[in-house]
Amino acid sequence: MAAPGVLTRYTTAAALARLADEGSRVALLLHVLAVGRGAAFGGLLIGALMVPHVLAAPLVGALADAVRRRRLLYVGGLLGFAAGFTGAALLAAPAPAAAFGAAVLAGCCAPLLIGGLSSLLGELAGDRLPRAFGLDATSYSLAGIVGPALAALVAGWSGALWAVAVLAVSCALAAAIVVSLPVPDRTRPSTPRGRGRAIKALWREPPLTAVTAASTVSQFGLGALPIVAALLATGLHDPAMTGLTLSAFAVGALVSSLAYARLPLRRVRPETVMLAGLAVSSVPFALLTAVEGRWSLLALFAVAGLIDGPTFASLLVVRNREAPPEARTQVFTIGAGLKVTAAAAGVALAGLATGHGTTALLLAVAASQLLAGGLGAALLRRRRPAPRVSPALP
């Protein structure tokens, strides 16, 4: 049983940290434009912040599984992200090369803010895991809504550098809350053999393989949503609809994540919930090709978000259940890194494919969700590989 207040403190820390992560890209870009460095430099700086999310994920996860005093590592990671992100902004005008280095530092710390924090719930939540992961999914949705909006609003009121400062303070507050969490020290660090178990588990455990592959394929489609939303808004001659449709999706995910935290689907296996959710989410995206009007557009994006909340929470439950205890953090950070990579690839491909029209992109998004659910279901039926048995010595 989790101690009173632990889940509340954890969710607050996770939401504050992820708010900083989500808002950092907007704040950095606005600041770069404000100091006259141009959009191209801003894009490169954001790339320097984002790429380490993926490349550093296995190494950061392995480190978190190896150190004894994990709480200090997480606090250091949160403060490192805040310092690197702030340094990238301050150095953008006077020292561009140093700004890239600071952004890379922040990006290397970022896996601890995403999958790393989620991996702690297996030890913090006790027997309340489904509720805990529902709340964790809520923190992602809330950060996705508030982070970019907060950065834009503060930048509009007081300047982009103040937006950077607010997000850095948010991350520092998360670090202060993490200090209060009862994260147990490891009695002994993991061995190199133990640290290699994350990759083996991702390949050998059918439920973990299924949800990891399915969530990665799904993100190819979901990553394209900003491009799709922009094209739909252009068709309606209302640029503001780009943000409104994405917000409708995020609000839907937030509502359903809260509902899942309150009433988790205990009678259905979480991998089944996740894979079914992916398949069903293809429906609202396909219907978007046949409807017209702002309200229909917002409603279908909200429905897709409502499906996404329990789907993502169930993914986290499966990761926690199937990951080896000595490699749990690495499993979470690798899974999160794969999703970030797939989403980035999805938005890049969607940008290149805009000439094929909005309908084709919507059908591609719908097909990616259906394919993800089908692939996961096929992998779920795969038998676990038999353990290798060494031949007996004569």
mmCIF file of C-alpha atoms in Angstrom:
data_model
loop_
_atom_site.group_PDB
_atom_site.id
_atom_site.type_symbol
_atom_site.label_atom_id
_atom_site.label_comp_id
_atom_site.label_asym_id
_atom_site.label_seq_id
_atom_site.Cartn_x
_atom_site.Cartn_y
_atom_site.Cartn_z
ATOM 1 C CA MET A 1 0.000 0.000 0.000
ATOM 2 C CA ALA A 2 1.384 3.410 -0.978
ATOM 3 C CA ALA A 3 1.968 5.862 1.851
ATOM 4 C CA PRO A 4 -0.603 8.686 2.098
ATOM 5 C CA GLY A 5 0.136 11.514 -0.302
ATOM 6 C CA VAL A 6 2.836 9.710 -2.271
ATOM 7 C CA LEU A 7 0.806 9.462 -5.495
ATOM 8 C CA THR A 8 -0.274 13.086 -5.191
ATOM 9 C CA ARG A 9 3.307 14.258 -4.760
ATOM 10 C CA TYR A 10 4.545 12.011 -7.560
ATOM 11 C CA THR A 11 1.854 13.169 -10.002
ATOM 12 C CA THR A 12 2.540 16.821 -9.165
ATOM 13 C CA ALA A 13 6.283 16.364 -9.725
ATOM 14 C CA ALA A 14 5.724 14.442 -12.966
ATOM 15 C CA ALA A 15 3.297 17.048 -14.308
ATOM 16 C CA LEU A 16 5.659 19.937 -13.479
ATOM 17 C CA ALA A 17 8.657 18.181 -15.049
ATOM 18 C CA ARG A 18 6.786 17.186 -18.204
ATOM 19 C CA LEU A 19 5.239 20.634 -18.481
ATOM 20 C CA ALA A 20 8.783 22.005 -18.670
ATOM 21 C CA ASP A 21 9.727 19.384 -21.258
ATOM 22 C CA GLU A 22 6.687 20.090 -23.459
ATOM 23 C CA GLY A 23 6.955 23.857 -23.182
ATOM 24 C CA SER A 24 10.710 24.070 -23.674
ATOM 25 C CA ARG A 25 10.549 23.752 -27.453
ATOM 26 C CA VAL A 26 8.074 26.620 -27.819
ATOM 27 C CA ALA A 27 9.934 28.865 -25.364
ATOM 28 C CA LEU A 28 13.313 28.219 -26.996
ATOM 29 C CA LEU A 29 12.025 28.881 -30.487
ATOM 30 C CA LEU A 30 10.298 32.125 -29.455
ATOM 31 C CA HIS A 31 13.443 33.310 -27.669
ATOM 32 C CA VAL A 32 15.672 32.509 -30.633
ATOM 33 C CA LEU A 33 13.354 34.488 -32.905
ATOM 34 C CA ALA A 34 13.289 37.370 -30.406
ATOM 35 C CA VAL A 35 17.096 37.683 -30.370
ATOM 36 C CA GLY A 36 17.246 37.642 -34.159
ATOM 37 C CA ARG A 37 18.830 34.252 -34.751
ATOM 38 C CA GLY A 38 16.092 33.087 -37.126
ATOM 39 C CA ALA A 39 13.814 30.074 -37.437
ATOM 40 C CA ALA A 40 16.504 27.856 -38.990
ATOM 41 C CA PHE A 41 18.782 28.262 -35.985
ATOM 42 C CA GLY A 42 15.796 27.721 -33.689
ATOM 43 C CA GLY A 43 14.944 24.471 -35.433
ATOM 44 C CA LEU A 44 18.509 23.235 -35.097
ATOM 45 C CA LEU A 45 18.581 24.169 -31.407
ATOM 46 C CA ILE A 46 15.325 22.302 -30.773
ATOM 47 C CA GLY A 47 16.783 19.345 -32.643
ATOM 48 C CA ALA A 48 19.783 19.433 -30.296
ATOM 49 C CA LEU A 49 17.328 19.327 -27.405
ATOM 50 C CA MET A 50 15.188 16.509 -28.847
ATOM 51 C CA VAL A 51 17.639 14.066 -30.417
ATOM 52 C CA PRO A 52 19.256 13.045 -27.089
ATOM 53 C CA HIS A 53 15.754 12.074 -25.863
ATOM 54 C CA VAL A 54 16.221 9.093 -28.140
ATOM 55 C CA LEU A 55 19.956 8.418 -28.245
ATOM 56 C CA ALA A 56 20.562 8.816 -24.517
ATOM 57 C CA ALA A 57 17.509 6.836 -23.375
ATOM 58 C CA PRO A 58 19.210 3.378 -23.073
ATOM 59 C CA LEU A 59 22.283 4.801 -21.353
ATOM 60 C CA VAL A 60 20.322 6.979 -18.935
ATOM 61 C CA GLY A 61 17.987 4.074 -18.135
ATOM 62 C CA ALA A 62 20.937 1.768 -17.485
ATOM 63 C CA LEU A 63 22.505 4.372 -15.203
ATOM 64 C CA ALA A 64 19.280 4.749 -13.230
ATOM 65 C CA ASP A 65 19.119 0.972 -12.804
ATOM 66 C CA ALA A 66 22.757 0.842 -11.667
ATOM 67 C CA VAL A 67 23.111 3.632 -9.108
ATOM 68 C CA ARG A 68 22.404 3.062 -5.435
ATOM 69 C CA ARG A 69 20.969 6.498 -4.563
ATOM 70 C CA ARG A 70 18.426 6.902 -7.309
ATOM 71 C CA ARG A 71 16.621 9.850 -5.768
ATOM 72 C CA LEU A 72 19.771 11.959 -6.096
ATOM 73 C CA LEU A 73 20.102 10.920 -9.732
ATOM 74 C CA TYR A 74 16.551 12.019 -10.517
ATOM 75 C CA VAL A 75 16.979 15.316 -8.693
ATOM 76 C CA GLY A 76 20.228 15.892 -10.585
ATOM 77 C CA GLY A 77 18.542 15.019 -13.878
ATOM 78 C CA LEU A 78 15.679 17.447 -13.287
ATOM 79 C CA LEU A 79 18.018 20.262 -12.293
ATOM 80 C CA GLY A 80 20.324 19.379 -15.200
ATOM 81 C CA PHE A 81 17.426 19.722 -17.648
ATOM 82 C CA ALA A 82 16.456 23.091 -16.162
ATOM 83 C CA ALA A 83 20.055 24.353 -16.252
ATOM 84 C CA GLY A 84 20.769 23.075 -19.773
ATOM 85 C CA PHE A 85 17.534 24.434 -21.200
ATOM 86 C CA THR A 86 18.100 27.828 -19.555
ATOM 87 C CA GLY A 87 21.731 27.907 -20.665
ATOM 88 C CA ALA A 88 20.732 27.180 -24.260
ATOM 89 C CA ALA A 89 18.440 30.221 -24.199
ATOM 90 C CA LEU A 90 20.952 32.554 -22.539
ATOM 91 C CA LEU A 91 23.765 31.517 -24.889
ATOM 92 C CA ALA A 92 21.742 31.536 -28.116
ATOM 93 C CA ALA A 93 22.739 35.088 -29.048
ATOM 94 C CA PRO A 94 26.316 35.456 -27.715
ATOM 95 C CA ALA A 95 27.615 31.886 -28.118
ATOM 96 C CA PRO A 96 25.601 29.685 -30.519
ATOM 97 C CA ALA A 97 27.960 26.695 -30.288
ATOM 98 C CA ALA A 98 27.765 26.709 -26.494
ATOM 99 C CA ALA A 99 23.974 26.977 -26.764
ATOM 100 C CA PHE A 100 23.942 23.710 -28.734
ATOM 101 C CA GLY A 101 26.042 22.058 -26.035
ATOM 102 C CA ALA A 102 23.654 23.231 -23.313
ATOM 103 C CA ALA A 103 20.659 21.958 -25.305
ATOM 104 C CA VAL A 104 22.309 18.550 -25.723
ATOM 105 C CA LEU A 105 22.918 18.427 -21.961
ATOM 106 C CA ALA A 106 19.245 19.127 -21.302
ATOM 107 C CA GLY A 107 18.228 16.499 -23.863
ATOM 108 C CA CYS A 108 20.433 13.873 -22.198
ATOM 109 C CA CYS A 109 18.602 14.490 -18.900
ATOM 110 C CA ALA A 110 15.154 14.389 -20.528
ATOM 111 C CA PRO A 111 14.644 10.569 -20.469
ATOM 112 C CA LEU A 112 14.507 10.766 -16.675
ATOM 113 C CA LEU A 113 11.591 13.214 -16.935
ATOM 114 C CA ILE A 114 9.570 10.893 -19.153
ATOM 115 C CA GLY A 115 10.038 7.130 -18.923
ATOM 116 C CA GLY A 116 12.400 7.393 -15.973
ATOM 117 C CA LEU A 117 9.836 8.922 -13.630
ATOM 118 C CA SER A 118 7.153 6.461 -14.758
ATOM 119 C CA SER A 119 9.428 3.544 -13.867
ATOM 120 C CA LEU A 120 9.404 4.601 -10.196
ATOM 121 C CA LEU A 121 5.692 3.920 -9.796
ATOM 122 C CA GLY A 122 6.216 0.167 -9.471
ATOM 123 C CA GLU A 123 7.859 0.845 -6.106
ATOM 124 C CA LEU A 124 5.900 3.920 -5.039
ATOM 125 C CA ALA A 125 2.313 2.880 -5.774
ATOM 126 C CA GLY A 126 2.071 -0.409 -3.870
ATOM 127 C CA ASP A 127 -1.205 -2.165 -4.737
ATOM 128 C CA ARG A 128 -2.628 0.910 -6.509
ATOM 129 C CA LEU A 129 -0.748 0.498 -9.770
ATOM 130 C CA PRO A 130 -3.637 0.864 -12.267
ATOM 131 C CA ARG A 131 -4.758 4.079 -10.562
ATOM 132 C CA ALA A 132 -1.165 5.287 -10.350
ATOM 133 C CA PHE A 133 -0.505 4.785 -14.045
ATOM 134 C CA GLY A 134 -3.832 6.428 -14.883
ATOM 135 C CA LEU A 135 -2.651 9.480 -12.960
ATOM 136 C CA ASP A 136 0.727 9.260 -14.686
ATOM 137 C CA ALA A 137 -0.971 9.281 -18.084
ATOM 138 C CA THR A 138 -2.900 12.324 -16.861
ATOM 139 C CA SER A 139 0.368 14.142 -16.160
ATOM 140 C CA TYR A 140 1.457 13.597 -19.769
ATOM 141 C CA SER A 141 -1.862 14.889 -21.122
ATOM 142 C CA LEU A 142 -1.900 17.882 -18.792
ATOM 143 C CA ALA A 143 1.673 18.783 -19.719
ATOM 144 C CA GLY A 144 0.840 18.480 -23.410
ATOM 145 C CA ILE A 145 -1.993 20.985 -22.997
ATOM 146 C CA VAL A 146 -0.459 23.457 -20.541
ATOM 147 C CA GLY A 147 3.264 23.414 -21.436
ATOM 148 C CA PRO A 148 3.202 24.934 -24.945
ATOM 149 C CA ALA A 149 0.290 27.257 -24.048
ATOM 150 C CA LEU A 150 2.038 28.519 -20.917
ATOM 151 C CA ALA A 151 5.263 29.162 -22.822
ATOM 152 C CA ALA A 152 3.408 31.110 -25.518
ATOM 153 C CA LEU A 153 1.332 33.137 -23.049
ATOM 154 C CA VAL A 154 4.265 34.130 -20.820
ATOM 155 C CA ALA A 155 6.352 34.988 -23.867
ATOM 156 C CA GLY A 156 3.533 37.206 -25.160
ATOM 157 C CA TRP A 157 3.128 38.980 -21.832
ATOM 158 C CA SER A 158 6.693 39.384 -20.620
ATOM 159 C CA GLY A 159 9.079 38.077 -23.252
ATOM 160 C CA ALA A 160 10.368 34.652 -24.251
ATOM 161 C CA LEU A 161 13.208 34.654 -21.728
ATOM 162 C CA TRP A 162 10.650 34.890 -18.933
ATOM 163 C CA ALA A 163 8.886 31.867 -20.440
ATOM 164 C CA VAL A 164 12.194 29.980 -20.241
ATOM 165 C CA ALA A 165 12.553 31.062 -16.596
ATOM 166 C CA VAL A 166 9.032 29.917 -15.668
ATOM 167 C CA LEU A 167 9.596 26.486 -17.202
ATOM 168 C CA ALA A 168 12.975 26.147 -15.502
ATOM 169 C CA VAL A 169 11.349 26.966 -12.145
ATOM 170 C CA SER A 170 8.675 24.356 -12.878
ATOM 171 C CA CYS A 171 11.383 21.724 -13.363
ATOM 172 C CA ALA A 172 13.201 22.847 -10.202
ATOM 173 C CA LEU A 173 9.964 22.547 -8.201
ATOM 174 C CA ALA A 174 9.587 19.007 -9.539
ATOM 175 C CA ALA A 175 13.099 18.237 -8.257
ATOM 176 C CA ALA A 176 12.180 19.588 -4.820
ATOM 177 C CA ILE A 177 9.121 17.326 -4.673
ATOM 178 C CA VAL A 178 11.108 14.275 -5.816
ATOM 179 C CA VAL A 179 13.354 14.788 -2.774
ATOM 180 C CA SER A 180 10.307 13.994 -0.611
ATOM 181 C CA LEU A 181 9.383 10.770 -2.431
ATOM 182 C CA PRO A 182 10.248 7.480 -0.674
ATOM 183 C CA VAL A 183 12.418 6.140 -3.505
ATOM 184 C CA PRO A 184 14.376 3.272 -1.908
ATOM 185 C CA ASP A 185 18.123 3.071 -2.361
ATOM 186 C CA ARG A 186 19.388 -0.042 -4.090
ATOM 187 C CA THR A 187 21.088 -2.514 -1.781
ATOM 188 C CA ARG A 188 23.373 -3.494 -4.619
ATOM 189 C CA PRO A 189 23.864 -2.075 -8.114
ATOM 190 C CA SER A 190 22.917 -4.079 -11.180
ATOM 191 C CA THR A 191 25.631 -5.994 -12.994
ATOM 192 C CA PRO A 192 26.422 -5.549 -16.704
ATOM 193 C CA ARG A 193 24.552 -8.812 -17.301
ATOM 194 C CA GLY A 194 21.539 -7.471 -15.424
ATOM 195 C CA ARG A 195 21.615 -4.200 -17.363
ATOM 196 C CA GLY A 196 21.487 -6.176 -20.613
ATOM 197 C CA ARG A 197 18.214 -7.775 -19.573
ATOM 198 C CA ALA A 198 16.190 -4.767 -20.760
ATOM 199 C CA ILE A 199 16.846 -5.555 -24.431
ATOM 200 C CA LYS A 200 16.255 -9.260 -23.832
ATOM 201 C CA ALA A 201 12.963 -8.562 -22.084
ATOM 202 C CA LEU A 202 11.783 -6.276 -24.876
ATOM 203 C CA TRP A 203 12.430 -9.116 -27.333
ATOM 204 C CA ARG A 204 11.615 -12.250 -25.320
ATOM 205 C CA GLU A 205 8.505 -11.272 -23.321
ATOM 206 C CA PRO A 206 5.523 -11.352 -25.730
ATOM 207 C CA PRO A 207 3.352 -8.805 -23.848
ATOM 208 C CA LEU A 208 6.227 -6.354 -23.601
ATOM 209 C CA THR A 209 7.265 -6.927 -27.216
ATOM 210 C CA ALA A 210 3.663 -6.481 -28.363
ATOM 211 C CA VAL A 211 2.927 -3.201 -26.602
ATOM 212 C CA THR A 212 6.352 -1.726 -27.430
ATOM 213 C CA ALA A 213 6.050 -2.496 -31.137
ATOM 214 C CA ALA A 214 2.416 -1.397 -31.246
ATOM 215 C CA SER A 215 3.022 1.899 -29.465
ATOM 216 C CA THR A 216 5.962 2.669 -31.763
ATOM 217 C CA VAL A 217 3.962 2.030 -34.950
ATOM 218 C CA SER A 218 1.047 4.016 -33.518
ATOM 219 C CA GLN A 219 3.279 7.055 -32.997
ATOM 220 C CA PHE A 220 4.129 7.209 -36.689
ATOM 221 C CA GLY A 221 0.503 8.196 -37.192
ATOM 222 C CA LEU A 222 -0.047 10.277 -34.074
ATOM 223 C CA GLY A 223 3.175 12.194 -34.732
ATOM 224 C CA ALA A 224 1.609 13.449 -37.968
ATOM 225 C CA LEU A 225 -1.375 15.020 -36.188
ATOM 226 C CA PRO A 226 0.050 18.597 -36.088
ATOM 227 C CA ILE A 227 0.446 18.516 -39.890
ATOM 228 C CA VAL A 228 -3.010 16.992 -40.341
ATOM 229 C CA ALA A 229 -4.577 19.542 -37.998
ATOM 230 C CA ALA A 230 -2.916 22.399 -39.891
ATOM 231 C CA LEU A 231 -4.220 21.102 -43.228
ATOM 232 C CA LEU A 232 -7.747 20.697 -41.844
ATOM 233 C CA ALA A 233 -7.623 24.233 -40.431
ATOM 234 C CA THR A 234 -6.429 25.573 -43.785
ATOM 235 C CA GLY A 235 -9.371 23.886 -45.478
ATOM 236 C CA LEU A 236 -11.711 25.674 -43.062
ATOM 237 C CA HIS A 237 -9.867 28.996 -43.577
ATOM 238 C CA ASP A 238 -9.361 29.198 -39.811
ATOM 239 C CA PRO A 239 -5.723 28.835 -38.686
ATOM 240 C CA ALA A 240 -6.762 28.845 -35.011
ATOM 241 C CA MET A 241 -8.399 25.459 -35.537
ATOM 242 C CA THR A 242 -4.916 23.897 -35.671
ATOM 243 C CA GLY A 243 -4.401 24.509 -31.977
ATOM 244 C CA LEU A 244 -8.033 23.859 -31.059
ATOM 245 C CA THR A 245 -8.123 20.405 -32.657
ATOM 246 C CA LEU A 246 -4.887 19.332 -30.982
ATOM 247 C CA SER A 247 -6.196 20.703 -27.686
ATOM 248 C CA ALA A 248 -9.421 18.727 -28.146
ATOM 249 C CA PHE A 249 -7.367 15.553 -28.517
ATOM 250 C CA ALA A 250 -5.293 16.396 -25.423
ATOM 251 C CA VAL A 251 -8.369 17.270 -23.344
ATOM 252 C CA GLY A 252 -10.037 14.022 -24.351
ATOM 253 C CA ALA A 253 -6.944 12.080 -23.274
ATOM 254 C CA LEU A 254 -6.833 13.997 -19.993
ATOM 255 C CA VAL A 255 -10.480 13.240 -19.189
ATOM 256 C CA SER A 256 -10.212 9.535 -19.966
ATOM 257 C CA SER A 257 -6.896 9.213 -18.078
ATOM 258 C CA LEU A 258 -8.577 10.676 -14.996
ATOM 259 C CA ALA A 259 -11.499 8.286 -15.458
ATOM 260 C CA TYR A 260 -9.120 5.336 -15.795
ATOM 261 C CA ALA A 261 -7.309 6.399 -12.628
ATOM 262 C CA ARG A 262 -10.625 6.492 -10.826
ATOM 263 C CA LEU A 263 -12.108 3.303 -12.302
ATOM 264 C CA PRO A 264 -9.346 1.157 -13.851
ATOM 265 C CA LEU A 265 -10.376 -1.766 -16.051
ATOM 266 C CA ARG A 266 -9.245 -4.495 -13.683
ATOM 267 C CA ARG A 267 -11.169 -7.346 -15.334
ATOM 268 C CA VAL A 268 -9.471 -6.912 -18.691
ATOM 269 C CA ARG A 269 -5.768 -7.514 -19.210
ATOM 270 C CA PRO A 270 -3.994 -4.195 -19.807
ATOM 271 C CA GLU A 271 -2.332 -5.410 -23.009
ATOM 272 C CA THR A 272 -5.797 -6.214 -24.371
ATOM 273 C CA VAL A 273 -7.055 -2.745 -23.434
ATOM 274 C CA MET A 274 -4.069 -1.127 -25.099
ATOM 275 C CA LEU A 275 -4.208 -3.068 -28.369
ATOM 276 C CA ALA A 276 -7.986 -2.803 -28.664
ATOM 277 C CA GLY A 277 -7.731 0.921 -28.005
ATOM 278 C CA LEU A 278 -5.256 1.364 -30.838
ATOM 279 C CA ALA A 279 -7.485 -0.495 -33.272
ATOM 280 C CA VAL A 280 -10.624 1.417 -32.231
ATOM 281 C CA SER A 281 -8.818 4.770 -32.470
ATOM 282 C CA SER A 282 -8.579 4.263 -36.226
ATOM 283 C CA VAL A 283 -12.337 4.900 -36.465
ATOM 284 C CA PRO A 284 -12.490 8.631 -35.562
ATOM 285 C CA PHE A 285 -9.519 9.383 -37.813
ATOM 286 C CA ALA A 286 -11.157 7.564 -40.722
ATOM 287 C CA LEU A 287 -14.458 9.377 -40.077
ATOM 288 C CA LEU A 288 -12.681 12.713 -40.315
ATOM 289 C CA THR A 289 -12.432 12.129 -44.068
ATOM 290 C CA ALA A 290 -16.222 12.077 -44.368
ATOM 291 C CA VAL A 291 -17.352 14.972 -42.145
ATOM 292 C CA GLU A 292 -17.294 18.723 -42.516
ATOM 293 C CA GLY A 293 -17.501 21.602 -40.093
ATOM 294 C CA ARG A 294 -15.643 22.782 -37.030
ATOM 295 C CA TRP A 295 -17.730 21.000 -34.408
ATOM 296 C CA SER A 296 -17.500 17.619 -36.129
ATOM 297 C CA LEU A 297 -13.745 18.068 -36.397
ATOM 298 C CA LEU A 298 -13.364 18.958 -32.711
ATOM 299 C CA ALA A 299 -15.675 16.144 -31.601
ATOM 300 C CA LEU A 300 -13.794 13.436 -33.497
ATOM 301 C CA PHE A 301 -10.399 14.651 -32.262
ATOM 302 C CA ALA A 302 -11.814 14.609 -28.717
ATOM 303 C CA VAL A 303 -13.093 11.043 -29.209
ATOM 304 C CA ALA A 304 -9.656 9.965 -30.418
ATOM 305 C CA GLY A 305 -8.183 11.535 -27.288
ATOM 306 C CA LEU A 306 -10.702 9.765 -25.065
ATOM 307 C CA ILE A 307 -9.512 6.458 -26.508
ATOM 308 C CA ASP A 308 -5.852 7.412 -26.103
ATOM 309 C CA GLY A 309 -5.982 7.965 -22.312
ATOM 310 C CA PRO A 310 -6.679 4.367 -21.154
ATOM 311 C CA THR A 311 -4.575 3.042 -24.040
ATOM 312 C CA PHE A 312 -1.485 4.842 -22.794
ATOM 313 C CA ALA A 313 -2.131 4.067 -19.125
ATOM 314 C CA SER A 314 -2.452 0.366 -19.990
ATOM 315 C CA LEU A 315 0.849 0.503 -21.866
ATOM 316 C CA LEU A 316 2.557 1.775 -18.701
ATOM 317 C CA VAL A 317 0.984 -0.996 -16.611
ATOM 318 C CA VAL A 318 2.300 -3.681 -18.980
ATOM 319 C CA ARG A 319 5.790 -2.171 -19.026
ATOM 320 C CA ASN A 320 5.904 -2.176 -15.256
ATOM 321 C CA ARG A 321 4.599 -5.736 -14.943
ATOM 322 C CA GLU A 322 6.854 -7.302 -17.562
ATOM 323 C CA ALA A 323 10.107 -5.379 -17.044
ATOM 324 C CA PRO A 324 12.833 -7.158 -15.021
ATOM 325 C CA PRO A 325 13.222 -5.327 -11.677
ATOM 326 C CA GLU A 326 16.942 -4.785 -12.250
ATOM 327 C CA ALA A 327 16.292 -3.207 -15.685
ATOM 328 C CA ARG A 328 12.902 -1.560 -15.188
ATOM 329 C CA THR A 329 14.032 2.026 -15.772
ATOM 330 C CA GLN A 330 15.869 1.095 -18.951
ATOM 331 C CA VAL A 331 12.760 -0.634 -20.315
ATOM 332 C CA PHE A 332 10.737 2.527 -19.659
ATOM 333 C CA THR A 333 13.301 4.926 -21.134
ATOM 334 C CA ILE A 334 13.861 2.791 -24.243
ATOM 335 C CA GLY A 335 10.102 2.515 -24.785
ATOM 336 C CA ALA A 336 9.678 6.272 -24.420
ATOM 337 C CA GLY A 337 12.644 6.904 -26.721
ATOM 338 C CA LEU A 338 11.161 4.703 -29.433
ATOM 339 C CA LYS A 339 7.886 6.617 -29.228
ATOM 340 C CA VAL A 340 9.640 9.978 -29.535
ATOM 341 C CA THR A 341 11.617 8.693 -32.537
ATOM 342 C CA ALA A 342 8.520 7.353 -34.266
ATOM 343 C CA ALA A 343 6.564 10.562 -33.652
ATOM 344 C CA ALA A 344 9.407 12.649 -35.090
ATOM 345 C CA ALA A 345 9.562 10.387 -38.145
ATOM 346 C CA GLY A 346 5.785 10.600 -38.505
ATOM 347 C CA VAL A 347 5.685 14.384 -38.568
ATOM 348 C CA ALA A 348 8.615 14.492 -41.009
ATOM 349 C CA LEU A 349 6.940 12.025 -43.394
ATOM 350 C CA ALA A 350 3.631 13.877 -43.114
ATOM 351 C CA GLY A 351 5.380 17.118 -44.015
ATOM 352 C CA LEU A 352 6.837 15.493 -47.129
ATOM 353 C CA ALA A 353 3.461 13.954 -48.060
ATOM 354 C CA THR A 354 1.271 17.054 -47.784
ATOM 355 C CA GLY A 355 1.002 17.161 -51.563
ATOM 356 C CA HIS A 356 -1.141 14.009 -51.463
ATOM 357 C CA GLY A 357 -3.911 15.837 -49.631
ATOM 358 C CA THR A 358 -5.569 15.793 -46.236
ATOM 359 C CA THR A 359 -7.731 12.737 -46.931
ATOM 360 C CA ALA A 360 -4.724 10.565 -47.744
ATOM 361 C CA LEU A 361 -2.930 11.662 -44.563
ATOM 362 C CA LEU A 362 -5.995 10.999 -42.397
ATOM 363 C CA LEU A 363 -6.363 7.525 -43.879
ATOM 364 C CA ALA A 364 -2.655 6.926 -43.249
ATOM 365 C CA VAL A 365 -3.082 7.954 -39.595
ATOM 366 C CA ALA A 366 -6.091 5.649 -39.245
ATOM 367 C CA ALA A 367 -4.235 2.797 -40.951
ATOM 368 C CA SER A 368 -1.240 3.213 -38.636
ATOM 369 C CA GLN A 369 -3.475 2.742 -35.586
ATOM 370 C CA LEU A 370 -5.165 -0.311 -37.075
ATOM 371 C CA LEU A 371 -1.803 -1.764 -38.115
ATOM 372 C CA ALA A 372 -0.384 -1.093 -34.649
ATOM 373 C CA GLY A 373 -3.229 -2.954 -32.963
ATOM 374 C CA GLY A 374 -2.988 -5.878 -35.390
ATOM 375 C CA LEU A 375 0.790 -6.144 -35.098
ATOM 376 C CA GLY A 376 0.568 -6.080 -31.306
ATOM 377 C CA ALA A 377 -2.114 -8.792 -31.310
ATOM 378 C CA ALA A 378 0.035 -11.002 -33.539
ATOM 379 C CA LEU A 379 3.117 -10.523 -31.355
ATOM 380 C CA LEU A 380 1.090 -11.169 -28.224
ATOM 381 C CA ARG A 381 0.294 -14.679 -29.455
ATOM 382 C CA ARG A 382 3.971 -15.439 -29.971
ATOM 383 C CA ARG A 383 5.433 -18.002 -27.596
ATOM 384 C CA ARG A 384 8.250 -17.035 -25.285
ATOM 385 C CA PRO A 385 11.583 -18.286 -26.654
ATOM 386 C CA ALA A 386 12.786 -21.356 -24.805
ATOM 387 C CA PRO A 387 15.667 -20.633 -22.441
ATOM 388 C CA ARG A 388 19.065 -21.659 -23.699
ATOM 389 C CA VAL A 389 20.348 -24.666 -21.822
ATOM 390 C CA SER A 390 24.054 -25.226 -21.605
ATOM 391 C CA PRO A 391 25.124 -28.780 -22.494
ATOM 392 C CA ALA A 392 25.961 -30.950 -19.503
ATOM 393 C CA LEU A 393 29.647 -31.432 -18.849
ATOM 394 C CA PRO A 394 30.875 -35.041 -19.199
#
